PDB file of C-alpha atoms in Angstrom:
ATOM      1  CA  UNK A   1     -18.333 -24.828  10.050  1.00 84.00           C
ATOM      2  CA  UNK A   2     -16.030 -23.821   7.211  1.00 91.00           C
ATOM      3  CA  UNK A   3     -13.303 -25.970   5.722  1.00 95.00           C
ATOM      4  CA  UNK A   4     -10.503 -24.333   3.780  1.00 97.00           C
ATOM      5  CA  UNK A   5      -8.080 -25.829   1.317  1.00 98.00           C
ATOM      6  CA  UNK A   6      -5.189 -23.980  -0.258  1.00 98.00           C
ATOM      7  CA  UNK A   7      -3.769 -24.874  -3.654  1.00 98.00           C
ATOM      8  CA  UNK A   8      -1.481 -23.449  -6.284  1.00 98.00           C
ATOM      9  CA  UNK A   9       1.833 -23.605  -4.489  1.00 97.00           C
ATOM     10  CA  UNK A  10       4.964 -25.008  -6.033  1.00 97.00           C
ATOM     11  CA  UNK A  11       8.551 -24.407  -7.019  1.00 98.00           C
ATOM     12  CA  UNK A  12       9.187 -21.302  -9.089  1.00 98.00           C
ATOM     13  CA  UNK A  13      12.119 -19.100 -10.028  1.00 98.00           C
ATOM     14  CA  UNK A  14      12.934 -15.589  -8.916  1.00 98.00           C
ATOM     15  CA  UNK A  15      10.746 -13.128 -10.763  1.00 98.00           C
ATOM     16  CA  UNK A  16       7.968 -15.612 -11.465  1.00 98.00           C
ATOM     17  CA  UNK A  17       4.339 -15.246 -10.447  1.00 98.00           C
ATOM     18  CA  UNK A  18       1.967 -17.610  -8.689  1.00 98.00           C
ATOM     19  CA  UNK A  19      -1.699 -17.482  -7.852  1.00 98.00           C
ATOM     20  CA  UNK A  20      -2.801 -19.340  -4.764  1.00 98.00           C
ATOM     21  CA  UNK A  21      -6.381 -20.390  -4.246  1.00 98.00           C
ATOM     22  CA  UNK A  22      -8.287 -20.913  -1.030  1.00 98.00           C
ATOM     23  CA  UNK A  23     -11.383 -23.034  -1.630  1.00 98.00           C
ATOM     24  CA  UNK A  24     -14.011 -23.047   1.090  1.00 97.00           C
ATOM     25  CA  UNK A  25     -16.744 -25.491   1.868  1.00 94.00           C
ATOM     26  CA  UNK A  26     -19.551 -24.758   4.229  1.00 80.00           C
ATOM     27  CA  UNK A  27     -22.076 -22.056   4.607  1.00 78.00           C
ATOM     28  CA  UNK A  28     -21.996 -18.294   4.291  1.00 89.00           C
ATOM     29  CA  UNK A  29     -18.527 -17.987   2.803  1.00 91.00           C
ATOM     30  CA  UNK A  30     -19.369 -14.518   1.553  1.00 93.00           C
ATOM     31  CA  UNK A  31     -19.893 -13.372   5.132  1.00 94.00           C
ATOM     32  CA  UNK A  32     -16.341 -14.226   6.160  1.00 96.00           C
ATOM     33  CA  UNK A  33     -13.167 -12.248   5.885  1.00 97.00           C
ATOM     34  CA  UNK A  34     -10.411 -14.387   4.365  1.00 98.00           C
ATOM     35  CA  UNK A  35      -6.868 -13.765   5.446  1.00 98.00           C
ATOM     36  CA  UNK A  36      -3.608 -15.008   4.012  1.00 98.00           C
ATOM     37  CA  UNK A  37      -0.591 -15.755   6.162  1.00 98.00           C
ATOM     38  CA  UNK A  38       2.783 -17.315   5.579  1.00 98.00           C
ATOM     39  CA  UNK A  39       5.424 -19.027   7.648  1.00 98.00           C
ATOM     40  CA  UNK A  40       8.984 -19.374   6.508  1.00 97.00           C
ATOM     41  CA  UNK A  41      11.302 -22.016   7.995  1.00 92.00           C
ATOM     42  CA  UNK A  42      12.443 -20.986  11.450  1.00 94.00           C
ATOM     43  CA  UNK A  43      10.249 -17.893  11.491  1.00 96.00           C
ATOM     44  CA  UNK A  44       6.947 -16.942  13.033  1.00 97.00           C
ATOM     45  CA  UNK A  45       3.818 -16.864  10.959  1.00 97.00           C
ATOM     46  CA  UNK A  46       3.216 -13.474   9.410  1.00 97.00           C
ATOM     47  CA  UNK A  47       0.221 -11.675   8.002  1.00 98.00           C
ATOM     48  CA  UNK A  48       0.087 -11.241   4.225  1.00 98.00           C
ATOM     49  CA  UNK A  49      -3.296  -9.656   3.679  1.00 98.00           C
ATOM     50  CA  UNK A  50      -7.039  -9.993   4.023  1.00 98.00           C
ATOM     51  CA  UNK A  51     -10.112  -9.645   1.841  1.00 98.00           C
ATOM     52  CA  UNK A  52     -13.245  -8.742   3.738  1.00 97.00           C
ATOM     53  CA  UNK A  53     -16.843  -9.516   2.977  1.00 95.00           C
ATOM     54  CA  UNK A  54     -17.735  -7.226   0.098  1.00 91.00           C
ATOM     55  CA  UNK A  55     -14.228  -7.262  -1.354  1.00 93.00           C
ATOM     56  CA  UNK A  56     -12.314  -4.596   0.561  1.00 96.00           C
ATOM     57  CA  UNK A  57      -8.712  -5.627   1.032  1.00 97.00           C
ATOM     58  CA  UNK A  58      -5.841  -4.779   3.325  1.00 97.00           C
ATOM     59  CA  UNK A  59      -2.288  -5.860   2.616  1.00 97.00           C
ATOM     60  CA  UNK A  60       0.902  -6.070   4.579  1.00 97.00           C
ATOM     61  CA  UNK A  61       2.625  -2.837   3.585  1.00 97.00           C
ATOM     62  CA  UNK A  62       5.859  -4.442   2.407  1.00 96.00           C
ATOM     63  CA  UNK A  63       3.969  -6.776   0.065  1.00 97.00           C
ATOM     64  CA  UNK A  64       1.294  -4.513  -1.353  1.00 96.00           C
ATOM     65  CA  UNK A  65       3.176  -3.692  -4.532  1.00 97.00           C
ATOM     66  CA  UNK A  66       3.620  -7.351  -5.496  1.00 98.00           C
ATOM     67  CA  UNK A  67       0.745  -9.270  -3.887  1.00 98.00           C
ATOM     68  CA  UNK A  68      -2.981  -8.922  -4.476  1.00 98.00           C
ATOM     69  CA  UNK A  69      -5.899 -10.604  -2.760  1.00 98.00           C
ATOM     70  CA  UNK A  70      -9.323 -11.157  -4.277  1.00 97.00           C
ATOM     71  CA  UNK A  71     -12.356 -13.374  -3.849  1.00 97.00           C
ATOM     72  CA  UNK A  72     -15.051 -14.993  -5.934  1.00 96.00           C
ATOM     73  CA  UNK A  73     -17.984 -15.684  -3.650  1.00 95.00           C
ATOM     74  CA  UNK A  74     -19.864 -17.517  -6.395  1.00 94.00           C
ATOM     75  CA  UNK A  75     -17.056 -20.080  -6.324  1.00 95.00           C
ATOM     76  CA  UNK A  76     -16.426 -19.926  -2.571  1.00 96.00           C
ATOM     77  CA  UNK A  77     -12.812 -19.151  -3.334  1.00 97.00           C
ATOM     78  CA  UNK A  78     -10.281 -16.512  -2.395  1.00 98.00           C
ATOM     79  CA  UNK A  79      -7.065 -15.848  -4.253  1.00 98.00           C
ATOM     80  CA  UNK A  80      -3.585 -14.571  -3.537  1.00 98.00           C
ATOM     81  CA  UNK A  81      -1.791 -13.299  -6.617  1.00 98.00           C
ATOM     82  CA  UNK A  82       1.955 -13.063  -6.078  1.00 98.00           C
ATOM     83  CA  UNK A  83       4.190 -11.349  -8.599  1.00 98.00           C
ATOM     84  CA  UNK A  84       7.923 -10.869  -8.919  1.00 98.00           C
ATOM     85  CA  UNK A  85       8.652 -13.558  -6.372  1.00 98.00           C
ATOM     86  CA  UNK A  86      11.983 -13.774  -4.585  1.00 97.00           C
ATOM     87  CA  UNK A  87      13.591 -16.464  -2.389  1.00 97.00           C
ATOM     88  CA  UNK A  88      12.477 -14.433   0.638  1.00 96.00           C
ATOM     89  CA  UNK A  89       8.890 -15.336  -0.272  1.00 98.00           C
ATOM     90  CA  UNK A  90       9.593 -19.026   0.291  1.00 98.00           C
ATOM     91  CA  UNK A  91       7.144 -20.200   2.944  1.00 98.00           C
ATOM     92  CA  UNK A  92       4.066 -22.230   3.650  1.00 98.00           C
ATOM     93  CA  UNK A  93       1.073 -20.088   2.800  1.00 98.00           C
ATOM     94  CA  UNK A  94      -2.150 -20.420   4.755  1.00 98.00           C
ATOM     95  CA  UNK A  95      -5.605 -19.012   4.339  1.00 98.00           C
ATOM     96  CA  UNK A  96      -7.968 -18.449   7.221  1.00 98.00           C
ATOM     97  CA  UNK A  97     -11.558 -17.326   7.623  1.00 97.00           C
ATOM     98  CA  UNK A  98     -12.985 -14.998  10.219  1.00 96.00           C
ATOM     99  CA  UNK A  99     -16.500 -13.806  10.838  1.00 93.00           C
ATOM    100  CA  UNK A 100     -14.968 -10.868  12.679  1.00 91.00           C
ATOM    101  CA  UNK A 101     -11.251 -10.373  12.257  1.00 91.00           C
ATOM    102  CA  UNK A 102     -11.005  -8.432  15.478  1.00 93.00           C
ATOM    103  CA  UNK A 103     -11.938 -11.612  17.346  1.00 93.00           C
ATOM    104  CA  UNK A 104      -9.426 -13.721  15.454  1.00 95.00           C
ATOM    105  CA  UNK A 105      -9.625 -16.275  12.682  1.00 96.00           C
ATOM    106  CA  UNK A 106     -12.037 -19.134  13.204  1.00 94.00           C
ATOM    107  CA  UNK A 107     -10.906 -21.579  10.537  1.00 96.00           C
ATOM    108  CA  UNK A 108      -7.558 -22.384   8.956  1.00 97.00           C
ATOM    109  CA  UNK A 109      -6.397 -24.354   5.960  1.00 98.00           C
ATOM    110  CA  UNK A 110      -3.463 -26.727   6.064  1.00 98.00           C
ATOM    111  CA  UNK A 111      -1.252 -24.578   3.901  1.00 98.00           C
ATOM    112  CA  UNK A 112       0.496 -24.838   0.562  1.00 98.00           C
ATOM    113  CA  UNK A 113       4.247 -24.699   0.066  1.00 98.00           C
ATOM    114  CA  UNK A 114       5.768 -21.990  -2.089  1.00 98.00           C
ATOM    115  CA  UNK A 115       9.447 -22.295  -2.880  1.00 98.00           C
ATOM    116  CA  UNK A 116      11.276 -19.670  -4.880  1.00 98.00           C
ATOM    117  CA  UNK A 117      14.681 -20.576  -6.233  1.00 97.00           C
ATOM    118  CA  UNK A 118      17.363 -18.007  -6.928  1.00 91.00           C
TER     119      UNK A 118
END
C-alpha cells in the first residue's frame, strides 16, 4: 500500500514558477513509477509526465520545455518543476504511483490546486 500526498500548489502569476511535491508513505517507493497528471475545470484529466524507477523520465511533448519531473527516493518524494506558467496551466495536479505503468496507476493522491493569474 502506498499513500501519496501532493503539496506546493497555490496562486501564482503568469511567468512564475512552482515546484510541486508528491510525498509517499509505504514500502518500496523506489520501485514505483510516479506520474503527474492535471485536470482543468471542465476538462478531462491529462498526462503531464512520469519518472520511472531509476530516474528516467517521459514528458508530455507540449510541456517538456517548461516542466521537469524528478524524484528523491531517499525522501520518498517526487517533484514536478513548472516554469513560465500561464493561465492555461491552471488545474488540479495529481501524482500517481504505478508498479508497472502499462497496467495503470495503482495509487493516487488527492491533488493540489494550481491557479495562474494573467
